[in-house]
Coordinates of C-alpha atoms in Angstrom, one line a residue:
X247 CA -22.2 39.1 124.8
X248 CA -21.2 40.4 121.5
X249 CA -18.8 42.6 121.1
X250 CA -19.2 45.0 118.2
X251 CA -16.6 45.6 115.4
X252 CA -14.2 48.1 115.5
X253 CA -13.6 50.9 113.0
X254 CA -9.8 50.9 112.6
X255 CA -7.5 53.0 110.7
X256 CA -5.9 52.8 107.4
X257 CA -2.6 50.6 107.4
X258 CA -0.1 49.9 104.9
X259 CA -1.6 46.6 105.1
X260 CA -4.4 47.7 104.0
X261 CA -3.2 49.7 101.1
X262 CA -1.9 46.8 100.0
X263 CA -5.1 44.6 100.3
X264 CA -7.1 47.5 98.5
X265 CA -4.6 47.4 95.3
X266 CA -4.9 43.5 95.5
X267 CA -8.1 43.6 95.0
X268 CA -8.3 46.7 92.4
X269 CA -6.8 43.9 90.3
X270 CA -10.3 42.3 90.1
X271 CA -12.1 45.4 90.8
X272 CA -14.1 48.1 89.1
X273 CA -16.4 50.7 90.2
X274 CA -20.0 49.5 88.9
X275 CA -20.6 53.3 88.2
X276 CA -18.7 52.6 85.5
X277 CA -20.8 50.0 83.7
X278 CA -22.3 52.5 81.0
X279 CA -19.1 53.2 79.6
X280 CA -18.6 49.7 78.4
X281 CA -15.6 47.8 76.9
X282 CA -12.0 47.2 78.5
X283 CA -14.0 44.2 81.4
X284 CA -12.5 41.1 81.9
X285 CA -14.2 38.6 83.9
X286 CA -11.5 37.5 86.9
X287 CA -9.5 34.0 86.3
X288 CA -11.7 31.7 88.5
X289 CA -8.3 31.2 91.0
X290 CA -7.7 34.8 91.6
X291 CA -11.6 35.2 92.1
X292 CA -11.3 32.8 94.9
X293 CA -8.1 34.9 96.3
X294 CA -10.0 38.0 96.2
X295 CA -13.0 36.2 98.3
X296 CA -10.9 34.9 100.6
X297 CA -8.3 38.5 101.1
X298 CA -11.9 40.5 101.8
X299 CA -13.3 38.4 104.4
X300 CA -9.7 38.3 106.1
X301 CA -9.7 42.2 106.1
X302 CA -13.0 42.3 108.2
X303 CA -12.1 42.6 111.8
X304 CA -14.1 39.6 113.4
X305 CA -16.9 40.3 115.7
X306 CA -16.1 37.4 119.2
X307 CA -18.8 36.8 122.1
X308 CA -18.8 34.0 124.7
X309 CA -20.5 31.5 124.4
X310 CA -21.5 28.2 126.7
X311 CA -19.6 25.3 125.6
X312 CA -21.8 23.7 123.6
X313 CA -23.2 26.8 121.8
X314 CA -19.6 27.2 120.4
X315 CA -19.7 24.0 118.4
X316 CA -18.7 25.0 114.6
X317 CA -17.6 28.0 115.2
X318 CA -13.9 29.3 115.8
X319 CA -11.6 30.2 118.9
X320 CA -10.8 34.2 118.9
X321 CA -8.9 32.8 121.9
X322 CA -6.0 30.3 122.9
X323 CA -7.3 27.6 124.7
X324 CA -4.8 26.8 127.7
X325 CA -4.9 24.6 130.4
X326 CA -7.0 25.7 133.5
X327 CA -5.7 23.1 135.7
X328 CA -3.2 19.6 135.2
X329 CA -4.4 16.9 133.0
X330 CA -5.0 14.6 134.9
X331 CA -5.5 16.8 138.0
X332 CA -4.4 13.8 140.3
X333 CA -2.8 10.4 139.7
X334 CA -5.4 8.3 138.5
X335 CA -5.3 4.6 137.2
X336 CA -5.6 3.7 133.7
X337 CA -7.7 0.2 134.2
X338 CA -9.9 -1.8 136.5
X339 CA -7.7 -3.8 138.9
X340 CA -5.8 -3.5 141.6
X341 CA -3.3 -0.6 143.1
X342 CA -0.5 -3.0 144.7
X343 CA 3.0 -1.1 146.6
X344 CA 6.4 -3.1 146.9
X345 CA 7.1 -6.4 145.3
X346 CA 4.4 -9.4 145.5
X347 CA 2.4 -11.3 146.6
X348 CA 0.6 -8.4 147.9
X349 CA -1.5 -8.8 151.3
X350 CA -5.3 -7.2 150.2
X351 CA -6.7 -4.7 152.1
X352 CA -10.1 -5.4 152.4
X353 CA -13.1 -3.3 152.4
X354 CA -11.5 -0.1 151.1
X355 CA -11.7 0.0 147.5
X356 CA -11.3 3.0 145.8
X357 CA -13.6 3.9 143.0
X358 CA -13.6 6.8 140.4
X359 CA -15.0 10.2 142.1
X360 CA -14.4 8.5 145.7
X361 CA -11.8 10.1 148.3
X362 CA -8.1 9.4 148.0
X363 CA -7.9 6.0 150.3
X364 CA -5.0 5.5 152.5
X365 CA -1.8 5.5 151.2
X366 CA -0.6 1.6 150.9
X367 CA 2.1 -0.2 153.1
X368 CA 4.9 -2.3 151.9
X369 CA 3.0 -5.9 150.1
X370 CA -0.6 -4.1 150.4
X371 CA -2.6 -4.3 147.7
X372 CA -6.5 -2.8 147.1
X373 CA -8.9 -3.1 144.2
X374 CA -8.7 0.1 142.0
X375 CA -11.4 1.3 139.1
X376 CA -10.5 3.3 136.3
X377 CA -10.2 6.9 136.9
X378 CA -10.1 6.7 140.7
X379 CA -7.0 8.8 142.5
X380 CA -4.0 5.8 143.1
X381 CA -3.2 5.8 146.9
X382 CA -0.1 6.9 147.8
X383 CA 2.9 4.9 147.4
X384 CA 1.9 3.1 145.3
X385 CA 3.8 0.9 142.8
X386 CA 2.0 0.0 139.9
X387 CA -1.7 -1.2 138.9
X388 CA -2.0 -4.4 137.6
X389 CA -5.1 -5.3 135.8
X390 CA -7.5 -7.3 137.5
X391 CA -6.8 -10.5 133.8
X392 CA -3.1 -10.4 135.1
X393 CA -3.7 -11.6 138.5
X394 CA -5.2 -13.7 141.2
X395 CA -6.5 -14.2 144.4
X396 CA -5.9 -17.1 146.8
X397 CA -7.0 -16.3 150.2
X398 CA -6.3 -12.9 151.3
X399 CA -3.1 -12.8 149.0
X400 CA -2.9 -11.3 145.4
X401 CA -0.5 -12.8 143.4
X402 CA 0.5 -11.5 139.4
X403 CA 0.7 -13.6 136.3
X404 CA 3.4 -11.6 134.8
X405 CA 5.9 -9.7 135.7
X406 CA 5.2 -5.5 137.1
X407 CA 6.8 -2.8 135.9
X408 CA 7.1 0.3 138.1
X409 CA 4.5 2.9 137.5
X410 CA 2.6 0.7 134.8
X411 CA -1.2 1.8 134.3
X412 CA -0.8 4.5 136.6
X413 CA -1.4 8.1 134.6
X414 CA 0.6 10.2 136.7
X415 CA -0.3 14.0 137.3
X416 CA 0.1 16.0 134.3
X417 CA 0.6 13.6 131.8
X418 CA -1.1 15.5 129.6
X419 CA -0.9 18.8 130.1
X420 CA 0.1 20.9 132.6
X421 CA -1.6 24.3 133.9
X422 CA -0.9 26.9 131.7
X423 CA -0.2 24.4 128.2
X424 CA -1.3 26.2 125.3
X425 CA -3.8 23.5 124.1
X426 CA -5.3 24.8 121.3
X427 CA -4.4 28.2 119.3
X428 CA -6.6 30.8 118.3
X429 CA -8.5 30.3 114.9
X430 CA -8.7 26.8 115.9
X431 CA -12.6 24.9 114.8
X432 CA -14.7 23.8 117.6
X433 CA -15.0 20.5 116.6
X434 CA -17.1 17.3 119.2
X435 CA -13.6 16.7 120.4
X436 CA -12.3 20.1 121.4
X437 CA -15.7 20.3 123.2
X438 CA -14.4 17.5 125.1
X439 CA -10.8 18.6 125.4
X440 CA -12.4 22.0 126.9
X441 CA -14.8 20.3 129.1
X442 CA -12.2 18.0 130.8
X443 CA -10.0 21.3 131.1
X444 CA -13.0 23.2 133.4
X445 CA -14.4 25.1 130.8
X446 CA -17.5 26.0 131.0
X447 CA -17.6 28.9 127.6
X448 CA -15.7 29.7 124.9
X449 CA -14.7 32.8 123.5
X450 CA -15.2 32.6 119.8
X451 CA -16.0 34.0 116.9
X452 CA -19.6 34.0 116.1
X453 CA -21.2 32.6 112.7
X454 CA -21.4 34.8 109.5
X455 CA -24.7 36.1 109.8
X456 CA -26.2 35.5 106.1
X457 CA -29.6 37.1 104.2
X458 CA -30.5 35.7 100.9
X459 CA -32.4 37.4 98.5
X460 CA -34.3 35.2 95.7
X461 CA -35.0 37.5 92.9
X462 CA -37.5 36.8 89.3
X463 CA -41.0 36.9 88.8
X464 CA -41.1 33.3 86.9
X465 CA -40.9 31.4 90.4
X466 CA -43.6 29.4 92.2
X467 CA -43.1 28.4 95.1
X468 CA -45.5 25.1 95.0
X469 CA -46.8 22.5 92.6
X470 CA -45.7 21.5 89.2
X471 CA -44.2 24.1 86.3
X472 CA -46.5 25.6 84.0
X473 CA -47.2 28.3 81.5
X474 CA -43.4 30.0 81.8
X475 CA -43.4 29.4 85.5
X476 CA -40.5 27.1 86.8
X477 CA -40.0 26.2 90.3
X478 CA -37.9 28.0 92.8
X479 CA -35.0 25.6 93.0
X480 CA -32.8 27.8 95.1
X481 CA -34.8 28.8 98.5
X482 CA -34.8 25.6 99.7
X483 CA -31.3 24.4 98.2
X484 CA -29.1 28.2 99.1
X485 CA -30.4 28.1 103.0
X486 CA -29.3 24.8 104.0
X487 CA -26.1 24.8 101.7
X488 CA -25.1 27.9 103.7
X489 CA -25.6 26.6 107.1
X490 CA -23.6 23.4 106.3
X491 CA -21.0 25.9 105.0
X492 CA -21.1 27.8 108.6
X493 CA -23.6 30.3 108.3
X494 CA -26.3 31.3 110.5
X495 CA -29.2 32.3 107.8
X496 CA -31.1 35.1 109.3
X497 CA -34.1 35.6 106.5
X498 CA -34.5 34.1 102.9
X499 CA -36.6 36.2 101.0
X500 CA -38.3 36.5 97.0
X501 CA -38.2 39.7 95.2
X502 CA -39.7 40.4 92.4
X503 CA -38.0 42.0 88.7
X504 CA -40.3 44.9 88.7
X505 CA -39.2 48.0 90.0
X506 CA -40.6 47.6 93.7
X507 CA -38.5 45.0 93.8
X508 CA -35.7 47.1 92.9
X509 CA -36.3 49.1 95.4
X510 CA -36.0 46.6 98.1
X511 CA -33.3 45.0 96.9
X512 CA -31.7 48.4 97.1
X513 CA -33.4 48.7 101.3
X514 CA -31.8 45.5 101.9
X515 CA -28.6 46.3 100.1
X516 CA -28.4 49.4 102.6
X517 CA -29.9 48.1 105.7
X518 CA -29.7 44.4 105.9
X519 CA -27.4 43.0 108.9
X520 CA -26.5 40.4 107.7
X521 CA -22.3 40.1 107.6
X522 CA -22.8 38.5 103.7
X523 CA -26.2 39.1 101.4
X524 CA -26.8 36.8 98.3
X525 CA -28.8 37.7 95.4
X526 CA -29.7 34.6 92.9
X527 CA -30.1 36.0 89.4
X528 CA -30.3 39.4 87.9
X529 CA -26.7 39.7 87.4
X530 CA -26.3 39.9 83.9
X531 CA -26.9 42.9 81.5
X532 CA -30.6 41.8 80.5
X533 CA -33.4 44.6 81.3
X534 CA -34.8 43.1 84.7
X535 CA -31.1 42.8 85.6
X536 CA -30.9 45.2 88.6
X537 CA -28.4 43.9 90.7
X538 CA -25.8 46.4 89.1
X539 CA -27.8 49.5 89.3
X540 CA -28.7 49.0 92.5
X541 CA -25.1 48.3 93.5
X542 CA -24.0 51.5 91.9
X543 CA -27.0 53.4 93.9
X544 CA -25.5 52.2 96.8
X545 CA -22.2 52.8 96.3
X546 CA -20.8 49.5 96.7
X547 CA -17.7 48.7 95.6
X548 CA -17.2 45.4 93.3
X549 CA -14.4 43.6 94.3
X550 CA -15.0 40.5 91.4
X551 CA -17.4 41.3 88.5
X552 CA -17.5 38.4 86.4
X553 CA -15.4 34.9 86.4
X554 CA -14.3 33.1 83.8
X555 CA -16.1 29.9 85.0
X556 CA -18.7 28.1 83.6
X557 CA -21.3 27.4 84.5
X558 CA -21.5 30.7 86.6
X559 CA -19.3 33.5 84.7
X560 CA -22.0 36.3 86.0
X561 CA -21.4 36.1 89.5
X562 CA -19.8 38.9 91.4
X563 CA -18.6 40.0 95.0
X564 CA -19.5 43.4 96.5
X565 CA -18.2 45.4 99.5
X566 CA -21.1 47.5 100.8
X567 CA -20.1 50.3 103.1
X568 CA -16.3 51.1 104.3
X569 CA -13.6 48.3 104.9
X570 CA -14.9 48.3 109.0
X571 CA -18.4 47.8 108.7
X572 CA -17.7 44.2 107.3
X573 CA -20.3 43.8 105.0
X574 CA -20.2 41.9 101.4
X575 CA -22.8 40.9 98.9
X576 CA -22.1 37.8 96.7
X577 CA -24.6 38.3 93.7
X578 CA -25.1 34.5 92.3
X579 CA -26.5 33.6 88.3
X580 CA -30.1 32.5 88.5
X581 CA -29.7 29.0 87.3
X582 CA -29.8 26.5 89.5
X583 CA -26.1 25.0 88.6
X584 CA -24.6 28.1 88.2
X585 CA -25.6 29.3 91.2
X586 CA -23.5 26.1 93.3
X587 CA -20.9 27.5 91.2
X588 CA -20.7 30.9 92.6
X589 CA -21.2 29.2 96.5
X590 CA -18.5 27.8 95.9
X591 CA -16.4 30.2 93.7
X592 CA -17.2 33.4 95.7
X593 CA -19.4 32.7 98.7
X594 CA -17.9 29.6 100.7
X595 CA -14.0 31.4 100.5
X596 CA -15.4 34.5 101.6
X597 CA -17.3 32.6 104.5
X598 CA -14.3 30.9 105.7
X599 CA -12.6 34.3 105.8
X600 CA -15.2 36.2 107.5
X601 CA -15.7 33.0 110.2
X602 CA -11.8 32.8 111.1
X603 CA -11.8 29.5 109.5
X604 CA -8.4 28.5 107.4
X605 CA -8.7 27.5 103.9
X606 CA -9.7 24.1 102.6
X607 CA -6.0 22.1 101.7
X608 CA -6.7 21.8 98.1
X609 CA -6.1 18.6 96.2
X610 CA -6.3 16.5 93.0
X611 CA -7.9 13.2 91.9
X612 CA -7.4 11.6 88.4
X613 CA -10.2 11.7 86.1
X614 CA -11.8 9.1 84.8
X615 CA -12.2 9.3 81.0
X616 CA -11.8 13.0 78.9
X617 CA -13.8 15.6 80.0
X618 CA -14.3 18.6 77.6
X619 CA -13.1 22.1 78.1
X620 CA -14.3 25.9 77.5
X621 CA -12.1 27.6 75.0
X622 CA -10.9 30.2 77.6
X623 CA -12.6 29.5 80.7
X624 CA -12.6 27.1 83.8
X625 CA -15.4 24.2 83.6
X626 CA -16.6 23.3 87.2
X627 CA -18.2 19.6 86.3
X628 CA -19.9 17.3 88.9
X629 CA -18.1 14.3 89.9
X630 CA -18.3 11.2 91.6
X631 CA -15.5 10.4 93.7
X632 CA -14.2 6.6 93.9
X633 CA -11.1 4.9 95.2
X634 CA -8.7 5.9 92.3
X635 CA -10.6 8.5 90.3
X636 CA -13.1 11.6 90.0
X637 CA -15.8 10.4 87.4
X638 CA -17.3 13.0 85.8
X639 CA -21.7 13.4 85.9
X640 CA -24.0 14.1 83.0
X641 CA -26.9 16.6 83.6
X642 CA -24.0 19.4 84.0
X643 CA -25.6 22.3 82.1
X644 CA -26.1 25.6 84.0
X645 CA -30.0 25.1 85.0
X646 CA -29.8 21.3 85.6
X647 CA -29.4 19.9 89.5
X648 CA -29.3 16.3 88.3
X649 CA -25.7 16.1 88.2
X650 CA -24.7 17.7 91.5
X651 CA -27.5 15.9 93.4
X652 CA -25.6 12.4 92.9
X653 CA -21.9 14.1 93.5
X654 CA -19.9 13.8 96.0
X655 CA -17.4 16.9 94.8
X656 CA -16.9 19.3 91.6
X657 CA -14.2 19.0 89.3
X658 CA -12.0 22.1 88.5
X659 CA -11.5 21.6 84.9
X660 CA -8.8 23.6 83.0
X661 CA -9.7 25.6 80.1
X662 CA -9.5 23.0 76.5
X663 CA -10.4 20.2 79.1
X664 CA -8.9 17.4 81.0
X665 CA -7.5 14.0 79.3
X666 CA -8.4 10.7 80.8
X667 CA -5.8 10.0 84.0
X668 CA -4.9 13.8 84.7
X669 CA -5.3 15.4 87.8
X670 CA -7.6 17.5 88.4
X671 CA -8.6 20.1 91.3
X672 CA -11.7 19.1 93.9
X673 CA -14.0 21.1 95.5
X674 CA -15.7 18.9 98.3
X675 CA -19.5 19.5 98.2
X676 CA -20.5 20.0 102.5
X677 CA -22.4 17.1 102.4
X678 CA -19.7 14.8 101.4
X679 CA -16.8 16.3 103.2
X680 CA -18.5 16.7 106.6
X681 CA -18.8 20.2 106.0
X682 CA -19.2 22.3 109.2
X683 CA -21.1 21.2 112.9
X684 CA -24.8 22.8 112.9

C-alpha cells in the first residue's frame, strides 16, 4: 500500500533550497517584459535538478520482494535472524570429531534441509553435503578430495585444522546487523541478501511515476517523411529511455500546436499524476511555442529556463503546484538530439532525486583527437568509449540520432573545446552503463 505524501511546513531548510534555486529561477509571468535572462551554466542546471527532486518528500509502499527490484529502500535492511542460522558446512565431505583415522558412521548422512544427526563421538566421522547443519562436536569437515576410505575407516591426505570448512553460526551477520542502509538500490543481489535474511517484502520507495507529452503538428507516426512531415523520433525513443532511467511511464501522448492542444497541454499540466511531465518541443519563443504560456497559466514556477548547452539550450524545469505536492515538468527542445540532451541535463538528475537514488560518481576519459567548442556554452558530443580514450561521433547536430545511436556515453565538452588527450566529463548513456533493473 501507498502511502501518500505529506504536506510539511516551511523550514529553514527550505528557505534555503528556495533561494538556491531563485538563482536559476524566474517567474515565467515575466517573459513579456524581456531582457536581463540568462540561460543556467549547464552544471548548476544539473544542481538545481537534482536539489528539487531531493526537496519532495518521497512517497514508500511495500512491496513483495521481487516487485522491489530497481527501486530504493525507504528502510534499513537489518538482520531478521543469524546468518547462517545454524552451523552449516561449507563443502561436500565428511564431518569428522577428534584426531583421525575417524571410524564412519554408517547410514546417517546428513544432507542439506535434513534434521541435525547425532552429535559425533570421539574418531567418528559421517558424510556431510554442503549446507547441511554440522553435528555436534564436531571438529572440522574435510573435503571428500582430501581423504579416503579403507574399510570402515576414513583416513585424511593432509593435515586438519580445527573448525576448517565449518561456517559457524553468525558468520555473517548476526540478528539485528544493519545490512543495508536506507536509500540503498535493490539490485539481483540485495534481492538475494533479503531473501536469505526471511524477507518476504520490502519497504521502498516507489518509481517516479512519468507522462510524456509529444507536442507538433509535422509528426507521423508511420511510413516514410514526406511533404514537411518528418517522423516522430521521440515516442518510441523518450518511453523506453525513461524506464531504463527508473521510471514507470504511465501514458505517452501527441498534442498538437493549435490551440486545442494548448489547452490540453494546460489539462495535463494541472491534472496529470504523474510525479515528472515531459513536453518535447515548443519551448522556444516561436508562435506555436506554448509551453511557456501555458506554464504561466498555471502558475508554475520555473526553477531552470534555459541552459547554456548545446545541443539543447531551450530546455527548462518547472515546479507545478506547492513544494509538497511533488510535482515537476521538464520541457525538452523538439529535436531529436537535443532532446537526449535535456534527459540527461534536467530529467535523469531530477529522477534520481525524486527516486531516492544517489548521484552518478562523475568521471573523466581523455579524448581522442580535438573536439570543437561553443563560444560560451557547454557542447554535449557523442562518444565512443575505448580502453584509453572517449572518441568523439559525427552526426552530432541537434536533430540527427546517428551519432548517439552508436555511443556508448556523451562527452561534456568545455566551452572553446577540448584538445586531443584532455579530460573530459562522461555522462553514461542507460544502455551502456547498465542503467537501472526493469
Amino acid at each position: 500500500m501507498t502511502a501518500p505524501t505529506g504536506s510539511g511546513t516551511g523550514t529553514d531548510s527550505d528557505q534555503a533550497l528556495d533561494q538556491a534555486l531563485a538563482l536559476v529561477s524566474r517567474d515565467p509571468r515575466s517573459d513579456a517584459a524581456g531582457g536581463g535572462h540568462r540561460p543556467a551554466p549547464w552544471n548548476r542546471a544539473r544542481e538545481t535538478a537534482v536539489r528539487a527532486g531531493a526537496a519532495v518528500r518521497g512517497r514508500v509502499h511495500r512491496v513483495p520482494l521481487a516487485d522491489g527490484l530497481g527501486e530504493v529502500l525507504a528502510r534499513p535492511l537489518d538482520a531478521l535472524s543469524d546468518l547462517p542460522s545454524f552451523d552449516t558446512s561449507a563443502m561436500d565431505g565428511w564431518a569428522v570429531a577428534g584426531p583421525g583415522p575417524w571410524s564412519v558412521r554408517p547410514g546417517d548422512d546428513a544432507l542439506a534441509g535434513s534434521d541435525r544427526p547425532a552429535p559425533l563421538a570421539d574418531g567418528e566421522a559421517v558424510r556431510i553435503a554442503t549446507g547441511a547443519r554440522v553435528p555436534a562436536d564436531t571438529t572440522a569437515v574435510i573435503r571428500s578430495e582430501h581423504s579416503h576410505e579403507a574399510g570402515s575407516l576414513l583416513y585424511a591426505e593432509r593435515p586438519v585444522a580445527t573448525g576448517q570448512d565449518i561456517r559457524p553460526r553468525g558468520q555473517e551477520c548476526r540478528s539485528g546487523d544493519l545490512l543495508l542502509p536506507a536509500g540503498s538500490l535493490v539490485t539481483p543481489a540485495v534481492l538475494g541478501l533479503a531473501a536469505a535474511a526471511g524477507y518476504d517484502e520490502l519497504t521502498t520507495r516507489p518509481r517516479p511515476r512519468v507522462e510524456i507529452l509529444v507536442l507538433g503538428d509535422e509528426l507521423l507516426t508511420e511510413g516514410r517523411p514526406h511533404d514537411g512531415l518528418i517522423r516522430d523520433a521521440l515516442s518510441p525513443m523518450l518511453g523506453p529511455w525513461l524506464t531504463r532511467l527508473g521510471a514507470e511511464v504511465i501514458e505517452v501522448r501527441r498534442l498538437g500546436d493549435d490551440p486545442a492542444g494548448a489547452e490540453e497541454l494546460l489539462k495535463a499540466v494541472t491534472t496529470s499524476p504523474a510525479d515528472l511531465v515531459i513536453t518535447t518541443g515548443g519551448t522556444a519563443s516561436g508562435p506555436v511555442d506554448h509551453v511557456h504560456p501555458v506554464l504561466a497559466r498555471a502558475g508554475a514556477e520555473l526553477l531552470v529556463d534555459g541552459v547554456a548547452v548545446r545541443p539543447g539550450h531551450p530546455m527548462l524545469l518547472a515546479r507545478l503546484g506547492d513544494r509538497s505536492d511533488g510535482r515537476h515538468l521538464v520541457g525538452l527542445p523538439g529535436n531529436p538530439l537535443a532532446a537526449v540532451s535535456g534527459l540527461l541535463t534536467l530529467a535523469e538528475p531530477l529522477l534520481r532525486a525524486l527516486a531516492g537514488r544517489s548521484t552518478r560518481p562523475r568521471y573523466a576519459v581523455p579524448v581522442e583527437g580535438d573536439v570543437p567548442g561553443h563560444p560560451r556554452d557547454t557542447r554535449l558530443v557523442p562518444v565512443l568509449l575505448t580502453d584509453d580514450h572517449a572518441v568523439p561521433l559525427r552526426y552530432n547536430g541537434p536533430a540527427m540520432l546517428r551519432g548517439v545511436a552508436a555511443a556508448d556515453a556523451l562527452a561534456v565538452v568545455p566551452p572553446h573545446g577540448a584538445r586531443s588527450g584532455q579530460d573530459v566529463e562522461i555522462l553514461d548513456l542507460p544502455w551502456a552503463s547498465g542503467g537501472c533493473f526493469t
